[in-house]
GROMACS .gro file of C-alpha atoms in nm:
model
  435
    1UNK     CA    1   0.145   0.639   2.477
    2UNK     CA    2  -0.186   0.451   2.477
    3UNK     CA    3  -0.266   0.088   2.389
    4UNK     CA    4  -0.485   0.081   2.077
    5UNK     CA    5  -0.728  -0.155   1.992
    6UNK     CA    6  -0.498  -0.271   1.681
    7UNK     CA    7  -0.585  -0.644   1.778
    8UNK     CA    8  -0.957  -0.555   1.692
    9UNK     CA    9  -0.859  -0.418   1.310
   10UNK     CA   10  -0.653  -0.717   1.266
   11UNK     CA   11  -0.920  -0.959   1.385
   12UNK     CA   12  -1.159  -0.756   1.167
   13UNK     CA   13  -0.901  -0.785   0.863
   14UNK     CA   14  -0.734  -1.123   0.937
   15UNK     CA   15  -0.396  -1.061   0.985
   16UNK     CA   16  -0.119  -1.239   1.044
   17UNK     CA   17  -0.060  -1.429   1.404
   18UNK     CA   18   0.277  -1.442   1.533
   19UNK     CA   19   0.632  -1.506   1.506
   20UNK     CA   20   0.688  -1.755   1.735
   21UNK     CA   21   0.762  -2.058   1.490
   22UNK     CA   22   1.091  -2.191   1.484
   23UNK     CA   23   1.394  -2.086   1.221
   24UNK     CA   24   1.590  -2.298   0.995
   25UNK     CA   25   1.888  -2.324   0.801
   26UNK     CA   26   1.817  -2.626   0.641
   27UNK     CA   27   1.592  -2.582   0.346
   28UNK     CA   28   1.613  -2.984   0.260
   29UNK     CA   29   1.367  -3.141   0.465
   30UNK     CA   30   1.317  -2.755   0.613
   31UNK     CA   31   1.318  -2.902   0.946
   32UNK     CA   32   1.577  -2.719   1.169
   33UNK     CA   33   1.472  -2.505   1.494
   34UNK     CA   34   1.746  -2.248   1.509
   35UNK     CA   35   1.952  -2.017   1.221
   36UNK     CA   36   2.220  -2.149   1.374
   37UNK     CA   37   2.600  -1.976   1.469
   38UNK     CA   38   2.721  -1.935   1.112
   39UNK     CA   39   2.777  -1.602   0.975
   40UNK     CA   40   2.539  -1.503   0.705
   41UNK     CA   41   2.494  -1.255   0.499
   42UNK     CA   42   2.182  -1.125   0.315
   43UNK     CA   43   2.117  -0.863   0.078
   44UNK     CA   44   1.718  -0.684   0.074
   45UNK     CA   45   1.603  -0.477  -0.191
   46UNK     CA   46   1.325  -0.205  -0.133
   47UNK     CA   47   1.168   0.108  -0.279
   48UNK     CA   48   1.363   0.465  -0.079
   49UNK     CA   49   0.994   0.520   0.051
   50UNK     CA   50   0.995   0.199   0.300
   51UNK     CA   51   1.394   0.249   0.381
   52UNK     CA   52   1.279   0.416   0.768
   53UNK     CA   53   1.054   0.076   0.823
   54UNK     CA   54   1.304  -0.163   0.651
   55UNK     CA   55   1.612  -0.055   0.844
   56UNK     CA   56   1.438  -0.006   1.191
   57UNK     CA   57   1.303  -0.409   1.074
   58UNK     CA   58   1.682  -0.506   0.973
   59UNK     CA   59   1.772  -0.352   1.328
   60UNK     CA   60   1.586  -0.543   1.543
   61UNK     CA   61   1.600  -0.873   1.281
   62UNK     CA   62   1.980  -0.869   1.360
   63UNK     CA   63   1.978  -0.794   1.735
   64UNK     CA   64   1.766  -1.118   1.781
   65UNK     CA   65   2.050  -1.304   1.523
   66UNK     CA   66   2.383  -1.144   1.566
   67UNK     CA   67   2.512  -1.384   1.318
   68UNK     CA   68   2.315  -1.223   1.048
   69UNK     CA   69   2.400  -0.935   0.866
   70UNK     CA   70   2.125  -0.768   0.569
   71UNK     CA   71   2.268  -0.521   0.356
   72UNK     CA   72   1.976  -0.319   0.233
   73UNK     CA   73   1.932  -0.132  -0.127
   74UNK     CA   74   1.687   0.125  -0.219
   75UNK     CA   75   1.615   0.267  -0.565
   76UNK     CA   76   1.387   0.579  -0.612
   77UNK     CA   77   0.977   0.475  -0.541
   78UNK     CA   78   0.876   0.587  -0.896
   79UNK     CA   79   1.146   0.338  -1.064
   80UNK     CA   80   1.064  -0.003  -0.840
   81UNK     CA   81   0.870  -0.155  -1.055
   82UNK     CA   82   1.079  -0.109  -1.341
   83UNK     CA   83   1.393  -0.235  -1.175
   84UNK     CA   84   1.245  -0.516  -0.943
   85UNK     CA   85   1.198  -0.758  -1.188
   86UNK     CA   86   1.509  -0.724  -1.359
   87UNK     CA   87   1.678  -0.766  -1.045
   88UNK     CA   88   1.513  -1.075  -0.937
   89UNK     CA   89   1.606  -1.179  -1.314
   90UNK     CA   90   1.993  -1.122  -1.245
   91UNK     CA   91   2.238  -1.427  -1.159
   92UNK     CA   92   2.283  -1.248  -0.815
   93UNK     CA   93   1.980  -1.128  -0.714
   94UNK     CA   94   1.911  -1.006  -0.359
   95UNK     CA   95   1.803  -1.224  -0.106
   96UNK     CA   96   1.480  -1.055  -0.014
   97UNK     CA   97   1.283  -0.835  -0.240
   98UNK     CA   98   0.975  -0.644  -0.291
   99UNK     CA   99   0.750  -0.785  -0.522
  100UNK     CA  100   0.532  -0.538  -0.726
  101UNK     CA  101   0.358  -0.816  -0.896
  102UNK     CA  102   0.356  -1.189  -0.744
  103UNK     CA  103   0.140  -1.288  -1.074
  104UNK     CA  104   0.387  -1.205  -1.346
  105UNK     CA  105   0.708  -1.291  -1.116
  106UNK     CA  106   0.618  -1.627  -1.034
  107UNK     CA  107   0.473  -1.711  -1.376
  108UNK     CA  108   0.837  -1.653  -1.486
  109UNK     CA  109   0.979  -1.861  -1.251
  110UNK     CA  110   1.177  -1.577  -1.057
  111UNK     CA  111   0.999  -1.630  -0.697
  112UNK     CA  112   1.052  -1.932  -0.454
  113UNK     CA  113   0.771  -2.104  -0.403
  114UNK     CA  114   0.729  -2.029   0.034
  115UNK     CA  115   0.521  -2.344   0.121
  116UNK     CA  116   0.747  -2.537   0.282
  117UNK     CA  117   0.837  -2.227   0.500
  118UNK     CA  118   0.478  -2.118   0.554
  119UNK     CA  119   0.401  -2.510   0.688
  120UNK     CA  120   0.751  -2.494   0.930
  121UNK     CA  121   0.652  -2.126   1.050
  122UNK     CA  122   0.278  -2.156   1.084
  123UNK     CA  123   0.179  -1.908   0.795
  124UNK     CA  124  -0.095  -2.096   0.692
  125UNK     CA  125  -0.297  -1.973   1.035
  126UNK     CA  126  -0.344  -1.679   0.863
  127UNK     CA  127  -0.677  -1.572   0.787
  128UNK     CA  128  -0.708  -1.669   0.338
  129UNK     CA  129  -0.799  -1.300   0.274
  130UNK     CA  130  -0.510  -1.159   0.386
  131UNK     CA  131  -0.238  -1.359   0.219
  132UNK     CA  132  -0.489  -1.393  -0.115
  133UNK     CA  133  -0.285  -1.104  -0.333
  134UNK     CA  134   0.017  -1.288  -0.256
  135UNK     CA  135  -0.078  -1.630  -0.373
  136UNK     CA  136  -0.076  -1.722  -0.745
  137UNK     CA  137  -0.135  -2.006  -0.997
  138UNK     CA  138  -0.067  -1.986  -1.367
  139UNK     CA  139  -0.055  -1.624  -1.403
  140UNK     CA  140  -0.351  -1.535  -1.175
  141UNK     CA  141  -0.349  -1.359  -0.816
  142UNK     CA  142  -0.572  -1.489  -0.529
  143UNK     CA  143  -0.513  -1.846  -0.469
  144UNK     CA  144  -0.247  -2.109  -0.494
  145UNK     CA  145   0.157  -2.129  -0.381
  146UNK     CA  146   0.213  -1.806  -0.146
  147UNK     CA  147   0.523  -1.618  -0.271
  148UNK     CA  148   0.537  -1.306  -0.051
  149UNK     CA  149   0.446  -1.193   0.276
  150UNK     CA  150   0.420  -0.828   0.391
  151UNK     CA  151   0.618  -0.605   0.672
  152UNK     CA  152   0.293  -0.463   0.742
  153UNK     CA  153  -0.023  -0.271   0.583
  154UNK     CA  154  -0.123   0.075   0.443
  155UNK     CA  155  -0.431   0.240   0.461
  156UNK     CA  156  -0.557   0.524   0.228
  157UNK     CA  157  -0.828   0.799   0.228
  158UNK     CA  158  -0.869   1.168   0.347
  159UNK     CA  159  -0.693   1.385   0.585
  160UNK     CA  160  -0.812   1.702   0.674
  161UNK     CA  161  -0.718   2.019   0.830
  162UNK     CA  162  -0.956   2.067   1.172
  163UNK     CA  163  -0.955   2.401   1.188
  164UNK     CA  164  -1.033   2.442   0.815
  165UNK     CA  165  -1.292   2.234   0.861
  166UNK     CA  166  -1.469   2.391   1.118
  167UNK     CA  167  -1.394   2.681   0.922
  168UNK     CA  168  -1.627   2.574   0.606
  169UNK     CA  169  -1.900   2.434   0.833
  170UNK     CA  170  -1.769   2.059   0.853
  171UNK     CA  171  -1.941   1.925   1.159
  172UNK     CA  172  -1.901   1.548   1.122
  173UNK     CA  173  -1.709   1.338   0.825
  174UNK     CA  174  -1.890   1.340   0.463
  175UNK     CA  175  -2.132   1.042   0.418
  176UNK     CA  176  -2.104   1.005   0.041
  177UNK     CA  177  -1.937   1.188  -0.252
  178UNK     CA  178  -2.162   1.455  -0.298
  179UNK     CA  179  -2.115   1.561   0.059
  180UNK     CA  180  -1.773   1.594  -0.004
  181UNK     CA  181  -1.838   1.757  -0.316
  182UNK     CA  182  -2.057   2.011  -0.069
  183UNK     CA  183  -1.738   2.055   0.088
  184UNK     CA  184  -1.518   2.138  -0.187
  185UNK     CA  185  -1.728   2.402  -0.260
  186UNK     CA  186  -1.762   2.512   0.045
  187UNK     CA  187  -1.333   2.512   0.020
  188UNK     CA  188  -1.286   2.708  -0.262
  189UNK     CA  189  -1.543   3.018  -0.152
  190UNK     CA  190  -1.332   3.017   0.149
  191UNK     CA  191  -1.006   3.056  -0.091
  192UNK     CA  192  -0.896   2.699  -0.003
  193UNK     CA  193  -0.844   2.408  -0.208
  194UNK     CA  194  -1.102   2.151  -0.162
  195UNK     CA  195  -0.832   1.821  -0.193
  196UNK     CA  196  -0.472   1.865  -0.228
  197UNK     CA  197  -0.322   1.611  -0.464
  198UNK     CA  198   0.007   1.627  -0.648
  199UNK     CA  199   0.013   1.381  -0.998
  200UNK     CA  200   0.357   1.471  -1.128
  201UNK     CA  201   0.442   1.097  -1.007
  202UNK     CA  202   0.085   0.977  -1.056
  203UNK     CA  203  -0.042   1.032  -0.726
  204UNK     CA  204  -0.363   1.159  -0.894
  205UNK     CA  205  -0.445   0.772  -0.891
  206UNK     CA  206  -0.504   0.772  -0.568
  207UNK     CA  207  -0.849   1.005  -0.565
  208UNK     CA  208  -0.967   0.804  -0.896
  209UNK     CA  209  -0.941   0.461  -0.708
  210UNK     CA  210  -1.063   0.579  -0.371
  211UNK     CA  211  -1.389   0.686  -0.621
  212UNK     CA  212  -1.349   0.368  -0.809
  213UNK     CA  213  -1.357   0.118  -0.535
  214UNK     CA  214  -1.681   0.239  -0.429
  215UNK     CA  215  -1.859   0.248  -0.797
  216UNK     CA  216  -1.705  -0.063  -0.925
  217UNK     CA  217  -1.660  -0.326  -0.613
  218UNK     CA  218  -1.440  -0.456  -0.373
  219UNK     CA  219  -1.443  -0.782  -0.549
  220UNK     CA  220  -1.460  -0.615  -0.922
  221UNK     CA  221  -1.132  -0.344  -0.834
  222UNK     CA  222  -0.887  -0.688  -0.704
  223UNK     CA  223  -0.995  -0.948  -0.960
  224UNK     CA  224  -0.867  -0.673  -1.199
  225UNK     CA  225  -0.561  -0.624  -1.000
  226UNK     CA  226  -0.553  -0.991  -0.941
  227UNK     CA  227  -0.532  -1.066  -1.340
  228UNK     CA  228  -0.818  -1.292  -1.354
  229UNK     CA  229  -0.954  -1.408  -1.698
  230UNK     CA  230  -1.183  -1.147  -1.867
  231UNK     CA  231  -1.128  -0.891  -1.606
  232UNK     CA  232  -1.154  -0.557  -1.731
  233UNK     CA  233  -1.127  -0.210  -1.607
  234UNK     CA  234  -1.262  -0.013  -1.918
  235UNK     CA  235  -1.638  -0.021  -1.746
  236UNK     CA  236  -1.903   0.283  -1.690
  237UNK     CA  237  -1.795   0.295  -1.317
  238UNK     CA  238  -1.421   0.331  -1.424
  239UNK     CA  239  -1.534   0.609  -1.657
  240UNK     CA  240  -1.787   0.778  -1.394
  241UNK     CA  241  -1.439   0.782  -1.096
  242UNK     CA  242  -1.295   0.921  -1.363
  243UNK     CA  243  -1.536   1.172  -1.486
  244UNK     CA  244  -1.559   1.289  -1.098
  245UNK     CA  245  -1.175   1.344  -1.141
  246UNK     CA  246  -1.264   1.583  -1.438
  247UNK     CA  247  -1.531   1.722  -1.290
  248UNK     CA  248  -1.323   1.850  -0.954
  249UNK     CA  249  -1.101   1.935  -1.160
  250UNK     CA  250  -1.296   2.172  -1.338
  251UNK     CA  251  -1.465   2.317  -1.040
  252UNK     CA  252  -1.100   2.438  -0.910
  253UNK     CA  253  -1.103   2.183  -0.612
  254UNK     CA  254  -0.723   2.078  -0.721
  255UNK     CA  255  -0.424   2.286  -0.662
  256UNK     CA  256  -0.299   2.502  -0.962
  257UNK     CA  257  -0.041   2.324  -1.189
  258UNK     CA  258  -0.129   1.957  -1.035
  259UNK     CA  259   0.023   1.732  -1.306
  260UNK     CA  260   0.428   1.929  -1.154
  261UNK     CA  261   0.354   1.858  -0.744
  262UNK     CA  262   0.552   1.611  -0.633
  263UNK     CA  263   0.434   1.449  -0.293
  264UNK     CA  264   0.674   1.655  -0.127
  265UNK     CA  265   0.514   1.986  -0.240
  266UNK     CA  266   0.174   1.868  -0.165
  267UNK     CA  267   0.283   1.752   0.191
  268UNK     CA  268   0.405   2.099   0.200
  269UNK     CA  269   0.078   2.258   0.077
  270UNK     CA  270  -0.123   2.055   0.266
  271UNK     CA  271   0.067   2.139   0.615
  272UNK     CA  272   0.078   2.500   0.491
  273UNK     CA  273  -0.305   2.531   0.550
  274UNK     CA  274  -0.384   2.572   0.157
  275UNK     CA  275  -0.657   2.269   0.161
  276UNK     CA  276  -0.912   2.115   0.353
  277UNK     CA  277  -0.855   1.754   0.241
  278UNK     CA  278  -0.553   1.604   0.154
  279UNK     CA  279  -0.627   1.219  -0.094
  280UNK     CA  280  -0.287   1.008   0.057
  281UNK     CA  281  -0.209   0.726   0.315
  282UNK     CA  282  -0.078   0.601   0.642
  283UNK     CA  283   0.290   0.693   0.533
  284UNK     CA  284   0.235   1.085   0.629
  285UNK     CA  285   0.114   0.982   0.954
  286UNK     CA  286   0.389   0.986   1.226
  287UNK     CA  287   0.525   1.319   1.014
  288UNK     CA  288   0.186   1.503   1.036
  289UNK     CA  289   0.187   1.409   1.408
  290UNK     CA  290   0.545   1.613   1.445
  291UNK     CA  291   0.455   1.902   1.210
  292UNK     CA  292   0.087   1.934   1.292
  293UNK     CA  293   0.011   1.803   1.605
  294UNK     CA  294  -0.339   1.766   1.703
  295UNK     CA  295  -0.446   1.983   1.398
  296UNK     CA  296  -0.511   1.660   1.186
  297UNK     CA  297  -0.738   1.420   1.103
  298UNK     CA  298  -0.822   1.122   0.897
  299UNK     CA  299  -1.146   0.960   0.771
  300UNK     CA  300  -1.183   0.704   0.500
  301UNK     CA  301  -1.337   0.831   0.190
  302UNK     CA  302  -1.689   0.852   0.168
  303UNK     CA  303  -1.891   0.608  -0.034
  304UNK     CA  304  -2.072   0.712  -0.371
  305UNK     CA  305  -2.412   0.689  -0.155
  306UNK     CA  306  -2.487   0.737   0.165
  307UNK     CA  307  -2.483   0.393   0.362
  308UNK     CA  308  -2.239   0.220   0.128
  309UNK     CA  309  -1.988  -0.006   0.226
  310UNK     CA  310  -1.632   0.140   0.329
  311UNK     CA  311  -1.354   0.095   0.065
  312UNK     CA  312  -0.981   0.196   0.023
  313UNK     CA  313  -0.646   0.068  -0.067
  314UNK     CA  314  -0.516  -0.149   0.166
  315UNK     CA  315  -0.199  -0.327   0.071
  316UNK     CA  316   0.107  -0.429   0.227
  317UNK     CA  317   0.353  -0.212   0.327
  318UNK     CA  318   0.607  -0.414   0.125
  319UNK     CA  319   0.562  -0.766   0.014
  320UNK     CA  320   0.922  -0.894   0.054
  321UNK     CA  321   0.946  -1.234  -0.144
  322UNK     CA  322   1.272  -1.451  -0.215
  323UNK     CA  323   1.407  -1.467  -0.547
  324UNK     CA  324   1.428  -1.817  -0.723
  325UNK     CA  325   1.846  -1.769  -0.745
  326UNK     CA  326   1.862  -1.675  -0.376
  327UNK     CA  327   2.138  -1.914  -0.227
  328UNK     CA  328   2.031  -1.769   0.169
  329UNK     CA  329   1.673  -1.859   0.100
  330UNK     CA  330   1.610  -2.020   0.465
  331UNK     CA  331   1.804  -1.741   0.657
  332UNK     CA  332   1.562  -1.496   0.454
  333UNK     CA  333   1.257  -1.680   0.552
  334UNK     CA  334   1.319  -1.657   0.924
  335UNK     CA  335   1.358  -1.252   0.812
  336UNK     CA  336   0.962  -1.319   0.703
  337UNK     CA  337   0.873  -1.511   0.996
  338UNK     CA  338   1.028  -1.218   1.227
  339UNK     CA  339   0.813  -0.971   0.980
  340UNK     CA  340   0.480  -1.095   1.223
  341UNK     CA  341   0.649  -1.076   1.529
  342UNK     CA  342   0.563  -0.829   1.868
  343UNK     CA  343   0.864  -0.647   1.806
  344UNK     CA  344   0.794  -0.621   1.420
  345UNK     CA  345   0.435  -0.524   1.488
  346UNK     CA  346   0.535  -0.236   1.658
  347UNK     CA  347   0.797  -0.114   1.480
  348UNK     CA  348   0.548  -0.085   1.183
  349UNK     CA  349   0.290   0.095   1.395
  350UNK     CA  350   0.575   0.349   1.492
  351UNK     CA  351   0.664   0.426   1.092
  352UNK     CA  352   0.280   0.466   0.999
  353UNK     CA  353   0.187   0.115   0.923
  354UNK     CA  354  -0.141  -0.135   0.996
  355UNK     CA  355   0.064  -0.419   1.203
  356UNK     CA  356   0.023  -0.778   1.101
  357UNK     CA  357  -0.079  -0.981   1.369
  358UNK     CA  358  -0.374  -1.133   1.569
  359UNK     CA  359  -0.510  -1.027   1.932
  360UNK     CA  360  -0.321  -1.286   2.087
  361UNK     CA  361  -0.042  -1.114   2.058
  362UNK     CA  362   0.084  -0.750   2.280
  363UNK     CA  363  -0.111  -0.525   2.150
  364UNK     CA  364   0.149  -0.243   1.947
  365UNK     CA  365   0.077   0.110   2.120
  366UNK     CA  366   0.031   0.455   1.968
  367UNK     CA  367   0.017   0.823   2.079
  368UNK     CA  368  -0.369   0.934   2.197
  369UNK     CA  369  -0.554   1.172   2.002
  370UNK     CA  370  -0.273   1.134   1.711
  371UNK     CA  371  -0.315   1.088   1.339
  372UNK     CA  372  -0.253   0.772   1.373
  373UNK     CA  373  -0.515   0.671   1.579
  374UNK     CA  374  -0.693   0.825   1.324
  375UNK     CA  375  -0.580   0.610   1.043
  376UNK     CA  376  -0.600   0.313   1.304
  377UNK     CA  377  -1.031   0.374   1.355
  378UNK     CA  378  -1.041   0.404   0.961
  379UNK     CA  379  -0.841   0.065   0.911
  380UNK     CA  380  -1.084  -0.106   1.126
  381UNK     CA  381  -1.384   0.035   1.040
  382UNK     CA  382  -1.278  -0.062   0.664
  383UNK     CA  383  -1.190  -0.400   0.745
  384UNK     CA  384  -1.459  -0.467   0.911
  385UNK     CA  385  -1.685  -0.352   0.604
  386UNK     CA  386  -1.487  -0.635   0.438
  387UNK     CA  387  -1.315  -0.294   0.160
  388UNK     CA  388  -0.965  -0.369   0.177
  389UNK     CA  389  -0.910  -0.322  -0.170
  390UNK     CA  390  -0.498  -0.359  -0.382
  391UNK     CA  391  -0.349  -0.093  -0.574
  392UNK     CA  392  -0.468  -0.056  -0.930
  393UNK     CA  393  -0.068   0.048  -0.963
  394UNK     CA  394  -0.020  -0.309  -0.847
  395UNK     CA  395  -0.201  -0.506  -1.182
  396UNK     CA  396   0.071  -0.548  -1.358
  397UNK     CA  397   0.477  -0.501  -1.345
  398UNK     CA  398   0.512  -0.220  -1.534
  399UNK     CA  399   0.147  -0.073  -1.571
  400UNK     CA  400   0.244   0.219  -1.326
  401UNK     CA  401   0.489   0.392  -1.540
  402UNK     CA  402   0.345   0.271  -1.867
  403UNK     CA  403  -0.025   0.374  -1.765
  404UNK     CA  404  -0.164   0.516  -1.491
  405UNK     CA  405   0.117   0.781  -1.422
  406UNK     CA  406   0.108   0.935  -1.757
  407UNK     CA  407  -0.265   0.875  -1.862
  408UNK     CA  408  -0.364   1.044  -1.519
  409UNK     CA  409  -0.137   1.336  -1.642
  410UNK     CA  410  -0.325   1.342  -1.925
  411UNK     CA  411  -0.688   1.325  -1.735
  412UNK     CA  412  -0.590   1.605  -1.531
  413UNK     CA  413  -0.454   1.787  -1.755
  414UNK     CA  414  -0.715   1.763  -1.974
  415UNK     CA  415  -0.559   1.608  -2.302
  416UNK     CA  416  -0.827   1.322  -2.256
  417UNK     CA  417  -1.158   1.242  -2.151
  418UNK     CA  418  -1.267   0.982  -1.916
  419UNK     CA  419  -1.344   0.765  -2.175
  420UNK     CA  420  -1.017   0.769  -2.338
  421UNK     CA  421  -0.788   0.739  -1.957
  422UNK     CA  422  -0.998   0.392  -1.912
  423UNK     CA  423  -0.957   0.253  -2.220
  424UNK     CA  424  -0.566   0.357  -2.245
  425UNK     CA  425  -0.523   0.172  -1.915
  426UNK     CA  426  -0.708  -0.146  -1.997
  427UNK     CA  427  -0.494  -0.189  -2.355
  428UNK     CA  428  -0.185  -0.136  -2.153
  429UNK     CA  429  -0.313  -0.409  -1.915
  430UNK     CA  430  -0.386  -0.656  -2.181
  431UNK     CA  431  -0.069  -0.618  -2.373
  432UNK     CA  432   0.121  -0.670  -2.049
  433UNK     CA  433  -0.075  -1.012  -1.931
  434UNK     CA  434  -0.112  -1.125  -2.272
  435UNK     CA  435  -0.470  -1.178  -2.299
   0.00000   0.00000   0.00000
């Protein structure tokens, strides 16, 4: 194990200093140093997909407070945003939760506003950019009372297969999409699939958005996702992303039958040696290290031209908020505070995860010449570009399930045009916020 230079991508990105405020149990005036001696108990619910991180977090959380117990529940990672809000909703609602959309959550009163906890615990040192999807004010992301703070960050863009690579002449990464294009071609005559992506949970998203943050904006992709007035995603970029889509499609660059591969069959495919490039995130790191080690890499995706800035989708591994109806609220925030903490750093670095944290603190290690230093140079070299960019997924409560997932089935397989996908999602979006 190797220090990495995390400190630099969270300098570059702003994230979060440390843990090292005090705790409370004493939420009026929220002035006490200590969770005190009294037994508490805490309930956290999470999507199955973060359950390795959360309980590793939990762990440590409750060696550091014996006196604390959190009982954790996970529901499936394609039903979360369904069942989140009608769990913070319920007359018992967990104590912590993840929070799929801070905009429509604390516009119906569900969250607790965290400002008096982020002035006790120091929050407010973070850098604004990082916190800025998890403030809101009347229905809008991006500024105002913060109401969730993540366990850590992903990162998206390409892995690829070295030796398949080499294999179709790949010297150094792509510089723009038509390179890669160059590449997919390049794929297929070799009897490989150009980029492995399964959509039969709507994983297909993930190529369209790594195309559409380039075409459309850093700033243009998370005012969208941020719900700000007149925001719209029905635009020619959106419709050239996903006319690429088609286009790759077309060409033969996807696995057959992509709308039924789960992300457990394209893991599969991918570590089988069927494709060159594999669209996904930081999550498959540490189990591409174990499966295929030192026969992976990982680049962020190319810009649409040469030169352009960097881009992907960099969100929090979870945003854990605390529900309105939470009677543990200021044993839950110390959870938070502990969420920025050395130990917390690099326990997310271990399960695949951008740490939160600035370069004052002990810098989190990782294995050299790993995947994940891999996916470490790509989160600094986009944060430093200034293209951390939030899940389209992430607009809206419910907008996952009711949009994207099946009108990217549809895009790929073919029932609709690029046109149509766009302007499916946006009316979806507007009936949702109301606008």
């Amino acid at each position: 194990m190797v220090a990495m230079a995390v400190a630099l991508a969270c300098v570059a990105s702003g994230c979060a200093p440390g843990g090292s405020a005090p705790n409370n149990t004493d939420a009026t005036p929220v002035t006490a140093h200590t969770l005190g001696d009294a037994q508490v108990s805490l309930t956290l619910y999470d999507g199955q997909g973060l359950k390795p991180l959360d309980d590793a977090l939990i762990a440590a959380f409750q060696k550091e407070h014996p006196n604390v117990t959190i009982e954790a529940t996970y529901d499936p990672d394609n039903v979360t945003s369904q069942n989140q809000p009608r769990r913070l909703a319920s007359d018992t609602p967990p104590d912590l939760t993840r929070v799929v959309s801070v905009t429509a959550n604390s516009k119906a009163g569900l969250l607790t506003d965290l400002t008096p906890y982020q002035d006790l615990y120091g929050w407010s040192k973070m850098p604004a950019t990082q916190l800025a999807q998890f403030r809101a004010a009347e229905g809008v992301a991006g500024s105002g009372p913060l109401y969730a703070k993540p366990s850590g960050f992903t990162m998206t863009g390409l892995y690829y297969n070295k030796q398949l690579a080499q294999q179709i002449g790949m010297d150094t990464p792509p510089r723009s999409v038509a390179e890669l294009t160059g590449h997919f071609e390049s794929a297929k005559k070799a009897g490989l699939y150009g980029l492995v992506v399964g959509n039969k949970e709507g994983a297909g998203v993930f190529p369209f958005q790594l195309l559409l943050n380039s075409g459309m904006g850093v700033a243009g992709v998370s005012k969208w996702v941020f719900n700000a007035p007149g925001a719209t995603i029905d635009t020619p970029e959106a419709t050239a992303a996903a006319d690429q889509i088609v286009q790759w499609g077309k060409a033969g660059y996807f696995p057959e039958g992509v709308n039924g591969l789960d992300a457990t069959a394209a893991d599969s495919m991918f570590a089988a040696g069927k494709g060159v490039f594999y669209a996904w995130g930081n999550w498959a790191a540490v189990n591409l290290d174990k499966t295929m080690p030192g026969k992976v890499g990982f680049i962020p995706m190319p810009p649409a031209q040469a030169g352009g800035q960097l881009a992907a989708m960099s969100d929090a591994a979870t945003a854990f908020g605390i529900p309105a109806k939470s009677k543990n609220k200021d044993a839950a925030a110390a959870f938070l505070d502990f969420l920025s903490s050395d130990k917390a750093r690099q326990i997310a670095l271990d399960n695949g995860f951008m740490p939160s944290g600035l370069a004052s603190q002990a810098v989190p290690t990782v294995p050299k010449d790993s995947v994940m230093s891999d996916v470490v140079t790509a989160f600094t070299a986009v944060s430093a570009a200034g293209g951390q960019v939030p899940f389209v997924q992430n607009a809206t409560a419910a907008i996952a399930n009711q949009a994207w997932n099946p009108e990217s089935q549809r895009l790929y397989g073919g029932q609709i045009g690029p046109e149509e996908f766009v302007r499916n999602v946006q009316a979806t979006y507007k009936s949702e916020i109301g606008k």
